[in-house]
Coordinates of N, CA and C in Angstrom, one line a residue:
Chain A
E5 N -42.8 5.4 -102.4 CA -42.7 4.9 -101.0 C -41.5 3.9 -101.3
T6 N -41.0 4.0 -100.1 CA -39.9 3.1 -100.1 C -40.1 1.5 -99.3
G7 N -40.9 1.6 -98.9 CA -41.7 0.5 -97.9 C -41.2 1.0 -96.5
V8 N -40.8 1.7 -96.2 CA -40.4 2.3 -94.7 C -41.0 3.3 -94.4
T9 N -41.9 3.5 -93.4 CA -42.9 4.8 -93.4 C -42.8 5.2 -91.5
Q10 N -42.2 6.6 -91.7 CA -42.2 7.1 -90.7 C -43.2 8.0 -90.2
T11 N -43.5 8.1 -89.0 CA -44.5 9.4 -88.2 C -44.1 9.5 -87.0
P12 N -44.2 11.2 -86.6 CA -44.9 11.7 -87.8 C -43.9 12.3 -88.8
R13 N -44.2 13.1 -89.8 CA -43.4 13.8 -90.5 C -42.8 15.0 -90.0
H14 N -43.5 15.7 -89.3 CA -42.9 16.7 -88.8 C -43.5 16.8 -87.1
L15 N -42.3 17.3 -86.3 CA -42.3 17.6 -84.8 C -41.9 18.8 -84.1
V16 N -42.5 19.4 -83.4 CA -42.2 20.5 -82.5 C -42.6 20.2 -81.3
M17 N -41.6 20.5 -80.3 CA -41.7 20.0 -79.0 C -40.8 20.7 -78.3
G18 N -41.3 20.9 -76.9 CA -40.6 21.9 -76.0 C -39.6 20.9 -75.2
M19 N -38.7 21.7 -74.6 CA -37.6 20.8 -73.8 C -37.6 19.9 -73.0
T20 N -39.0 20.2 -72.5 CA -39.5 19.4 -71.2 C -40.5 18.1 -71.6
N21 N -40.5 18.4 -73.1 CA -41.7 17.2 -73.6 C -41.2 15.9 -73.7
K22 N -42.2 15.0 -73.6 CA -41.6 13.7 -74.3 C -42.5 13.4 -75.3
K23 N -42.0 12.6 -76.6 CA -42.6 12.3 -77.6 C -42.0 11.0 -77.9
S24 N -42.4 10.5 -79.1 CA -41.8 9.2 -79.8 C -41.9 9.4 -81.3
L25 N -41.0 8.9 -82.0 CA -41.0 8.7 -83.2 C -41.2 7.4 -83.6
K26 N -42.0 6.8 -84.6 CA -42.5 5.5 -85.0 C -41.9 5.3 -86.6
C27 N -41.3 4.1 -86.6 CA -41.0 3.7 -87.8 C -41.4 2.3 -88.2
E28 N -41.9 2.1 -89.4 CA -42.6 0.8 -89.9 C -41.9 0.4 -91.1
Q29 N -41.3 -0.8 -91.0 CA -41.0 -1.3 -92.7 C -41.9 -2.5 -93.1
H30 N -42.1 -2.4 -94.4 CA -42.6 -3.6 -94.9 C -42.0 -4.4 -96.0
L31 N -40.7 -4.4 -95.7 CA -39.6 -5.0 -96.6 C -39.3 -6.5 -96.5
G32 N -39.4 -6.7 -95.2 CA -39.2 -8.1 -94.6 C -37.6 -8.3 -94.2
H33 N -37.0 -7.0 -93.8 CA -35.8 -6.6 -93.6 C -35.6 -7.3 -92.1
N34 N -34.5 -7.5 -91.5 CA -34.0 -8.0 -90.3 C -33.4 -6.8 -89.6
A35 N -32.9 -6.1 -90.2 CA -32.2 -5.0 -89.4 C -32.7 -3.5 -89.9
M36 N -32.7 -2.4 -88.6 CA -33.4 -1.4 -88.6 C -32.6 -0.3 -88.0
Y37 N -32.5 1.1 -88.3 CA -31.4 1.9 -88.0 C -32.2 3.2 -87.7
W38 N -31.7 4.1 -86.7 CA -31.8 5.5 -86.5 C -30.7 6.3 -87.0
Y39 N -31.0 7.0 -87.9 CA -29.7 8.0 -88.2 C -30.5 9.4 -88.0
K40 N -29.4 10.4 -87.5 CA -29.6 11.6 -87.4 C -29.1 12.5 -88.7
Q41 N -29.7 13.5 -89.4 CA -29.2 14.3 -90.2 C -29.2 15.8 -90.1
S42 N -28.2 16.6 -89.9 CA -28.2 17.9 -89.5 C -27.6 18.5 -90.7
A43 N -28.0 19.7 -90.8 CA -27.5 20.8 -91.8 C -25.8 20.4 -91.9
K44 N -25.2 20.6 -92.9 CA -23.8 20.6 -93.3 C -22.9 19.4 -92.7
K45 N -23.6 18.5 -92.2 CA -23.1 17.2 -91.3 C -23.6 15.8 -92.1
P46 N -22.4 14.9 -92.1 CA -23.0 13.8 -92.5 C -24.0 13.2 -91.7
L47 N -24.6 12.1 -92.4 CA -25.6 11.2 -91.7 C -24.8 10.6 -90.6
E48 N -25.5 10.8 -89.3 CA -25.1 10.3 -88.1 C -25.7 8.7 -87.7
L49 N -24.9 7.6 -87.8 CA -25.7 6.8 -87.2 C -26.2 6.6 -85.8
M50 N -27.0 6.3 -85.4 CA -27.5 6.5 -83.9 C -27.5 4.8 -83.3
F51 N -28.5 4.5 -84.0 CA -28.7 2.8 -83.2 C -28.9 1.8 -84.3
V52 N -28.4 0.8 -84.1 CA -28.8 -0.4 -85.0 C -29.4 -1.4 -84.4
Y53 N -30.5 -2.2 -84.9 CA -31.1 -3.4 -84.4 C -31.2 -4.7 -85.5
N54 N -30.6 -5.5 -85.0 CA -31.0 -6.8 -85.8 C -31.7 -7.7 -85.1
F55 N -32.6 -8.1 -85.9 CA -33.5 -9.3 -85.3 C -34.0 -8.8 -83.9
K56 N -34.4 -7.4 -84.2 CA -35.0 -7.0 -82.5 C -34.1 -6.5 -81.6
E57 N -32.9 -7.1 -81.7 CA -31.4 -6.9 -80.6 C -30.6 -5.8 -81.0
Q58 N -30.5 -4.7 -80.0 CA -29.8 -3.4 -80.5 C -28.3 -4.1 -80.4
T59 N -27.8 -3.6 -81.6 CA -26.0 -4.2 -81.6 C -25.4 -3.1 -81.6
E60 N -25.8 -1.8 -81.9 CA -25.0 -0.8 -81.9 C -25.5 0.5 -81.3
N61 N -25.0 1.2 -80.7 CA -25.4 2.7 -79.8 C -24.2 3.5 -79.9
N62 N -24.4 4.3 -80.8 CA -23.2 5.3 -81.3 C -23.0 6.4 -80.4
S63 N -22.9 6.1 -79.1 CA -22.8 7.3 -77.8 C -23.7 8.2 -78.1
V64 N -24.7 7.6 -78.0 CA -26.0 8.8 -78.1 C -26.6 9.1 -76.8
P65 N -26.7 10.1 -76.4 CA -27.0 10.5 -75.2 C -28.4 10.0 -75.0
S66 N -28.7 9.8 -73.5 CA -29.6 8.8 -72.9 C -31.2 9.6 -73.1
R67 N -30.9 10.9 -73.5 CA -32.4 11.4 -73.6 C -32.9 10.8 -75.0
F68 N -32.2 10.1 -75.6 CA -32.7 9.6 -77.0 C -32.9 7.7 -76.6
S69 N -34.3 7.3 -76.6 CA -34.1 6.0 -76.1 C -34.8 5.1 -77.3
P70 N -34.2 4.1 -77.6 CA -34.9 3.2 -79.1 C -35.5 2.3 -78.2
E71 N -36.4 1.7 -79.2 CA -37.2 0.4 -78.6 C -37.3 -0.4 -80.0
C72 N -37.3 -1.6 -80.0 CA -37.6 -2.4 -81.3 C -38.5 -3.7 -80.8
P73 N -39.9 -3.5 -80.8 CA -40.7 -4.8 -80.2 C -40.6 -5.7 -81.3
N74 N -40.2 -5.5 -82.4 CA -40.0 -6.6 -83.6 C -39.6 -6.2 -84.7
S75 N -39.2 -7.3 -85.8 CA -38.2 -6.6 -86.8 C -38.8 -5.4 -87.6
S76 N -40.2 -5.3 -87.6 CA -40.7 -4.5 -88.7 C -41.2 -3.2 -88.1
H77 N -40.9 -3.0 -86.6 CA -41.2 -1.6 -85.6 C -40.2 -1.2 -85.1
L78 N -39.9 0.1 -84.9 CA -38.7 0.9 -84.4 C -39.3 2.0 -83.6
F79 N -38.9 2.4 -82.8 CA -39.4 3.4 -82.1 C -38.1 4.2 -81.5
L80 N -38.5 5.7 -81.4 CA -37.5 6.3 -80.8 C -37.9 7.3 -79.9
H81 N -37.9 7.3 -78.6 CA -38.4 7.8 -77.3 C -37.7 9.4 -77.1
L82 N -38.3 10.0 -77.1 CA -37.4 11.4 -76.8 C -38.1 12.2 -75.4
H83 N -36.9 12.7 -74.7 CA -37.2 13.5 -73.5 C -36.5 14.4 -73.2
T84 N -36.6 15.4 -72.8 CA -35.7 16.4 -72.0 C -34.8 16.6 -73.3
L85 N -35.0 16.8 -74.5 CA -34.0 17.4 -75.5 C -33.6 18.8 -75.7
Q86 N -32.6 18.8 -76.2 CA -32.1 20.2 -76.4 C -32.2 20.9 -77.8
P87 N -32.1 22.2 -77.9 CA -32.3 22.9 -79.2 C -31.3 22.4 -80.4
E88 N -30.3 21.9 -79.7 CA -29.3 21.3 -80.8 C -29.8 19.9 -81.3
D89 N -30.8 19.5 -80.8 CA -31.0 18.0 -81.0 C -32.3 18.4 -82.3
S90 N -32.4 19.2 -82.8 CA -33.3 19.7 -83.8 C -32.6 19.3 -85.2
A91 N -33.2 18.4 -85.9 CA -32.4 17.8 -87.2 C -33.7 16.8 -87.8
L92 N -33.2 16.3 -88.8 CA -34.0 15.2 -89.7 C -33.8 14.0 -89.0
Y93 N -34.6 13.1 -88.7 CA -34.4 12.1 -88.2 C -34.8 10.8 -89.2
L94 N -34.2 10.1 -89.4 CA -34.6 8.9 -90.5 C -34.2 7.6 -90.1
C95 N -35.3 6.6 -90.3 CA -35.1 5.5 -90.0 C -34.8 4.8 -91.4
A96 N -34.0 3.7 -91.3 CA -33.9 2.7 -92.4 C -33.9 1.5 -91.8
S97 N -33.9 0.5 -93.2 CA -34.0 -1.1 -92.9 C -33.2 -1.5 -93.9
S98 N -32.8 -2.8 -93.7 CA -31.7 -3.4 -94.9 C -31.9 -5.0 -94.2
P99 N -31.7 -5.8 -95.4 CA -31.7 -7.4 -95.2 C -30.4 -7.7 -94.5
Q100 N -30.5 -8.7 -93.9 CA -29.5 -9.3 -92.7 C -28.1 -9.5 -93.7
G101 N -27.3 -8.8 -93.0 CA -25.9 -9.1 -93.9 C -25.7 -7.9 -95.4
G102 N -26.6 -7.1 -95.3 CA -26.7 -6.5 -96.5 C -26.5 -5.1 -96.2
G103 N -25.7 -4.3 -97.3 CA -25.4 -3.0 -97.0 C -26.5 -2.0 -97.5
K104 N -27.2 -2.6 -98.3 CA -28.3 -1.7 -98.9 C -29.3 -1.1 -97.8
A105 N -29.4 -0.1 -97.6 CA -30.2 0.6 -96.6 C -31.3 1.3 -97.0
F106 N -32.7 1.1 -97.1 CA -33.5 1.8 -97.6 C -34.2 2.7 -96.2
F107 N -34.5 4.2 -96.6 CA -35.0 5.1 -95.9 C -36.5 5.3 -95.7
G108 N -36.7 5.8 -94.6 CA -38.1 6.4 -94.6 C -37.9 7.8 -94.9
Q109 N -39.3 8.5 -95.0 CA -39.3 9.7 -95.2 C -38.6 10.9 -94.4
G110 N -38.3 10.2 -93.1 CA -37.6 11.2 -92.2 C -39.0 12.0 -91.4
T111 N -38.3 12.1 -89.9 CA -39.1 13.1 -88.8 C -38.3 14.3 -89.0
R112 N -38.9 15.6 -89.2 CA -38.4 16.8 -89.0 C -38.6 17.5 -87.5
L113 N -37.6 17.4 -86.8 CA -37.8 17.5 -85.3 C -37.3 19.1 -85.0
T114 N -37.9 19.7 -84.6 CA -37.7 21.1 -83.9 C -37.7 21.1 -82.4
V115 N -37.1 21.5 -82.0 CA -36.8 21.4 -80.3 C -36.9 23.0 -79.8
V116 N -37.8 23.4 -79.1 CA -38.1 24.6 -79.0 C -37.7 25.2 -77.1
Chain B
Q6 N -10.8 6.8 -86.4 CA -12.2 7.6 -86.9 C -12.2 7.2 -88.6
K7 N -13.2 6.5 -88.8 CA -13.3 6.0 -90.5 C -14.0 7.2 -90.9
E8 N -13.5 7.6 -92.2 CA -14.1 9.0 -92.7 C -14.3 8.8 -94.1
V9 N -15.3 9.1 -94.8 CA -15.7 9.3 -96.0 C -15.7 10.8 -96.4
E10 N -15.1 11.2 -97.5 CA -14.8 12.4 -97.6 C -15.5 12.8 -99.0
Q11 N -16.0 14.0 -99.2 CA -16.6 14.7 -100.5 C -16.6 15.6 -100.7
N12 N -16.5 16.2 -101.8 CA -16.5 17.9 -102.1 C -17.8 18.2 -102.0
S13 N -18.2 19.2 -101.2 CA -19.4 19.7 -101.1 C -20.3 20.2 -102.3
G14 N -19.5 20.8 -103.0 CA -20.2 21.5 -104.3 C -20.5 22.8 -104.0
P15 N -21.4 23.7 -104.8 CA -22.0 22.8 -105.8 C -21.7 22.5 -107.1
L16 N -21.8 21.2 -107.7 CA -21.2 20.8 -109.0 C -22.0 21.4 -110.0
S17 N -21.9 22.1 -110.8 CA -22.7 22.4 -111.8 C -22.2 22.3 -113.3
V18 N -23.2 21.6 -113.9 CA -23.1 21.0 -115.0 C -24.0 21.1 -116.2
P19 N -24.1 21.5 -117.2 CA -25.2 21.6 -118.2 C -26.0 20.4 -118.9
E20 N -27.0 20.6 -119.2 CA -27.8 19.6 -119.2 C -27.3 18.8 -120.7
G21 N -27.3 17.5 -120.5 CA -26.5 16.7 -121.3 C -25.1 16.2 -121.4
A22 N -24.6 16.9 -120.5 CA -23.1 16.6 -120.2 C -23.1 15.5 -119.1
I23 N -21.7 14.9 -119.1 CA -21.4 14.1 -117.7 C -20.9 14.6 -116.3
A24 N -21.9 14.1 -115.5 CA -21.4 14.6 -114.3 C -20.5 13.8 -113.4
S25 N -19.5 14.2 -112.9 CA -18.5 13.2 -112.3 C -18.5 13.4 -110.7
L26 N -18.8 12.4 -110.0 CA -18.8 12.6 -108.6 C -17.8 12.1 -108.0
N27 N -17.1 12.6 -107.1 CA -16.0 11.7 -106.3 C -16.0 11.5 -104.8
C28 N -15.5 10.3 -104.3 CA -15.3 10.0 -103.0 C -14.3 9.4 -102.7
T29 N -13.7 9.7 -101.4 CA -12.5 9.1 -100.8 C -13.0 8.5 -99.5
Y30 N -12.3 7.2 -99.0 CA -12.5 6.6 -97.9 C -11.2 6.4 -97.3
S31 N -11.4 6.5 -95.8 CA -10.0 6.3 -95.1 C -9.7 4.7 -94.6
D32 N -10.9 3.8 -94.9 CA -10.4 2.4 -94.4 C -10.2 1.4 -95.3
R33 N -8.9 1.0 -95.5 CA -8.7 -0.2 -96.6 C -9.6 -1.5 -96.3
G34 N -10.0 -1.7 -95.1 CA -10.7 -2.9 -95.2 C -12.3 -2.8 -95.5
S35 N -12.8 -1.5 -96.1 CA -14.1 -1.4 -96.4 C -14.5 -2.3 -97.5
Q36 N -15.7 -2.8 -97.4 CA -16.4 -3.9 -98.1 C -17.1 -3.3 -99.4
S37 N -18.0 -2.6 -98.9 CA -19.1 -2.3 -100.0 C -19.4 -0.8 -100.3
F38 N -19.7 -0.4 -100.9 CA -19.8 1.3 -101.4 C -21.3 1.5 -102.1
F39 N -21.8 2.7 -101.7 CA -23.2 3.0 -102.1 C -23.0 4.5 -102.2
W40 N -24.0 4.7 -103.5 CA -24.5 6.3 -103.9 C -25.8 6.5 -103.4
Y41 N -26.2 7.2 -102.7 CA -27.6 7.9 -102.5 C -27.8 9.1 -103.2
R42 N -29.2 9.1 -103.6 CA -29.3 10.5 -104.1 C -30.3 11.2 -103.2
Q43 N -30.4 12.4 -102.7 CA -31.0 13.0 -101.8 C -31.6 14.3 -102.3
Y44 N -32.8 14.4 -102.7 CA -33.6 15.8 -103.3 C -34.1 16.7 -101.9
S45 N -33.8 17.9 -102.1 CA -33.9 18.7 -100.8 C -35.5 18.4 -100.1
G46 N -35.4 18.4 -99.0 CA -36.4 18.2 -98.1 C -36.9 16.6 -98.2
K47 N -36.2 15.7 -98.9 CA -36.4 14.2 -98.8 C -35.6 13.5 -98.4
S48 N -35.8 12.0 -98.3 CA -34.8 11.1 -97.3 C -33.8 10.6 -98.7
P49 N -33.0 9.9 -98.3 CA -31.9 9.4 -99.1 C -32.5 8.2 -100.0
E50 N -32.2 7.9 -101.1 CA -32.6 7.0 -102.0 C -31.4 6.4 -102.7
L51 N -31.2 5.0 -102.7 CA -30.1 4.1 -102.9 C -30.5 4.1 -104.4
I52 N -29.1 4.5 -105.2 CA -29.3 4.7 -106.7 C -28.2 3.5 -107.1
M53 N -27.1 3.3 -106.6 CA -26.1 2.5 -107.1 C -25.5 1.8 -105.9
S54 N -25.1 0.7 -106.2 CA -24.0 -0.2 -105.2 C -22.7 -1.0 -106.2
I55 N -21.6 -0.8 -105.3 CA -20.6 -1.3 -105.9 C -19.7 -2.4 -104.7
Y56 N -19.4 -3.3 -105.2 CA -18.4 -4.4 -104.3 C -17.1 -4.6 -104.9
S57 N -16.9 -4.7 -106.1 CA -15.4 -4.9 -106.3 C -14.9 -3.9 -107.3
N58 N -13.5 -3.9 -107.7 CA -12.9 -3.0 -108.2 C -13.5 -2.8 -109.9
G59 N -13.3 -1.8 -110.4 CA -13.9 -1.7 -111.9 C -15.2 -0.7 -112.0
D60 N -15.8 -0.9 -112.8 CA -17.0 0.0 -113.4 C -18.3 -1.2 -113.0
K61 N -19.5 -0.3 -112.6 CA -20.6 -0.8 -112.9 C -21.4 -0.1 -113.2
E62 N -22.3 -0.4 -114.2 CA -23.4 0.5 -115.3 C -24.7 0.3 -114.8
D63 N -25.4 1.1 -115.0 CA -26.8 0.9 -114.6 C -27.8 2.3 -115.3
G64 N -28.2 2.3 -116.6 CA -28.5 2.8 -117.2 C -27.6 4.2 -117.5
R65 N -27.9 5.3 -117.0 CA -27.2 6.5 -117.2 C -26.2 6.4 -115.8
F66 N -26.3 5.7 -115.1 CA -25.4 5.9 -114.2 C -24.0 4.8 -114.1
T67 N -23.0 5.1 -114.0 CA -21.9 4.5 -113.6 C -20.8 4.6 -112.3
A68 N -21.0 3.5 -111.5 CA -20.0 3.6 -110.5 C -18.7 3.0 -110.8
Q69 N -17.7 3.8 -110.1 CA -16.2 3.3 -110.4 C -15.6 3.1 -108.8
L70 N -15.0 2.0 -108.8 CA -14.4 1.8 -107.6 C -13.0 1.2 -107.8
N71 N -12.0 1.8 -107.0 CA -10.5 1.7 -107.1 C -9.9 1.4 -105.6
K72 N -9.9 0.3 -105.1 CA -9.7 -0.1 -103.6 C -8.3 0.5 -103.4
A73 N -7.3 0.3 -104.3 CA -5.9 0.4 -103.9 C -5.9 2.2 -103.8
S74 N -6.7 2.8 -104.4 CA -6.6 4.4 -104.3 C -7.6 4.9 -103.4
Q75 N -8.4 3.8 -102.7 CA -9.6 4.1 -101.9 C -10.3 5.3 -102.2
Y76 N -11.0 5.1 -103.5 CA -11.7 6.1 -104.5 C -12.5 5.3 -105.0
V77 N -13.8 5.8 -104.9 CA -15.1 5.8 -105.8 C -15.7 6.7 -106.1
S78 N -16.2 6.7 -107.5 CA -16.7 7.8 -108.0 C -18.2 7.2 -108.5
L79 N -19.0 8.4 -109.5 CA -20.2 8.0 -109.5 C -20.4 9.2 -110.9
L80 N -20.7 8.3 -112.0 CA -20.7 9.2 -113.3 C -22.2 9.3 -113.5
I81 N -22.8 10.4 -114.1 CA -24.2 10.5 -114.6 C -24.1 10.9 -116.1
R82 N -24.4 10.1 -117.2 CA -24.7 10.5 -118.3 C -25.6 11.1 -118.9
D83 N -25.6 12.1 -119.7 CA -26.7 12.7 -120.3 C -27.5 13.4 -119.3
S84 N -27.0 14.1 -118.1 CA -27.3 14.5 -117.3 C -28.7 15.6 -117.6
Q85 N -29.8 15.4 -116.4 CA -30.8 15.9 -116.8 C -31.2 16.9 -115.7
P86 N -31.8 18.1 -115.7 CA -32.1 18.8 -114.3 C -33.0 18.1 -113.5
S87 N -33.7 16.9 -113.8 CA -34.2 16.3 -112.4 C -33.0 15.3 -111.6
D88 N -31.7 15.4 -112.3 CA -30.5 14.7 -111.6 C -30.0 15.9 -110.4
S89 N -30.5 17.1 -110.5 CA -30.1 18.1 -109.5 C -30.6 17.5 -108.2
A90 N -29.4 17.3 -107.4 CA -29.9 16.6 -105.9 C -28.4 16.6 -105.3
T91 N -28.5 16.1 -103.9 CA -27.3 16.0 -103.2 C -26.8 14.3 -103.5
Y92 N -25.8 14.1 -103.6 CA -25.6 12.7 -103.8 C -24.6 12.1 -102.7
L93 N -25.0 11.3 -102.0 CA -24.2 10.9 -100.9 C -23.4 9.5 -101.0
C94 N -21.9 9.7 -100.9 CA -21.5 8.4 -100.9 C -21.4 7.7 -99.4
A95 N -21.6 6.4 -99.4 CA -21.7 5.8 -98.2 C -20.7 4.3 -98.2
V96 N -20.2 4.0 -97.2 CA -19.3 2.9 -97.2 C -19.7 2.1 -96.1
D97 N -19.5 0.6 -96.3 CA -19.7 -0.3 -95.2 C -18.4 -0.6 -94.7
Y98 N -18.0 -0.4 -93.6 CA -16.8 -1.0 -93.2 C -16.8 -2.5 -92.5
T99 N -17.9 -2.9 -92.2 CA -18.0 -3.9 -91.5 C -18.0 -5.4 -92.3
G100 N -18.7 -5.2 -93.5 CA -19.0 -6.2 -94.4 C -19.9 -7.4 -93.9
T101 N -20.6 -6.9 -92.9 CA -21.6 -8.0 -92.1 C -22.8 -7.2 -91.9
A102 N -22.8 -6.5 -91.0 CA -24.4 -5.9 -90.2 C -24.5 -4.7 -91.1
S103 N -24.1 -4.2 -91.9 CA -24.6 -3.0 -92.6 C -24.6 -1.8 -91.7
K104 N -23.5 -1.3 -91.4 CA -23.2 -0.1 -90.6 C -22.4 0.7 -91.6
L105 N -23.1 1.6 -92.3 CA -23.0 2.6 -93.2 C -22.3 3.9 -92.5
T106 N -21.2 4.1 -92.9 CA -20.4 5.6 -93.1 C -20.8 6.4 -94.1
F107 N -21.3 7.6 -94.0 CA -21.8 8.5 -95.1 C -20.8 9.8 -95.1
G108 N -20.5 10.1 -96.5 CA -19.8 11.6 -96.5 C -21.0 12.7 -96.3
T109 N -20.5 14.0 -96.2 CA -21.4 15.0 -96.3 C -22.4 15.2 -97.6
G110 N -21.9 14.6 -98.8 CA -22.7 14.8 -100.1 C -21.9 15.7 -101.0
T111 N -22.4 15.5 -102.1 CA -21.9 16.6 -103.2 C -23.4 17.0 -103.9
R112 N -23.5 18.4 -103.7 CA -24.7 18.8 -104.6 C -24.6 19.3 -106.2
L113 N -25.2 18.6 -106.8 CA -25.3 18.5 -108.4 C -26.3 19.5 -108.8
Q114 N -25.7 20.5 -109.6 CA -26.8 21.5 -110.3 C -26.6 21.0 -111.7
V115 N -27.8 20.9 -112.3 CA -27.8 20.6 -113.9 C -28.3 21.6 -114.4
T116 N -27.6 22.6 -115.2 CA -28.4 23.6 -115.9 C -29.1 23.4 -117.2
L117 N -29.9 24.5 -117.6 CA -30.6 24.1 -118.7 C -29.7 24.9 -119.9

């Protein structure tokens, strides 16, 4: 375990469903991230939060909605997704100002 | 568009040999460089970080950085079958808030 826990580990959802991904870190870090990993593509940064404030939105479609209630928790709310959104969604955290990101186990999302 | 380039492989090396993994990046202002290991179906795991020109050794791993050539490499000595994984190069262009740009990764296969 890396200290970053994601739930659920697997999720299958229809295009009209609404679901949420959860991430919790126990490392005392101040920055949290959502990444998307698709086959044959580099990890794509989606959102960055520093001290619960969103500091980066990497042109992510509005059907993905992040929420960071505190420095330890991060959510990704999903609605009306498309099949091409099927991917591994990874949460990560890092210390303030540091580049060492620690990843959770990921959520394997399948949109049907 | 800041880019990180890696050969996707697979790179096949015999057990006990040295594996050499390479990465180039596009932005000369890059501050920090990281190598992550990702086993199939798992999340990326940080194995090395390097910030200044030269070599940095940690056990069987050596990271090498040449900022003039915009090149970073990872050497794995005495390669073991358990080293078989995809190795991701990541670059922090900001130097502050930990915004990592990843390469697509090089798949390493260590053969018996």
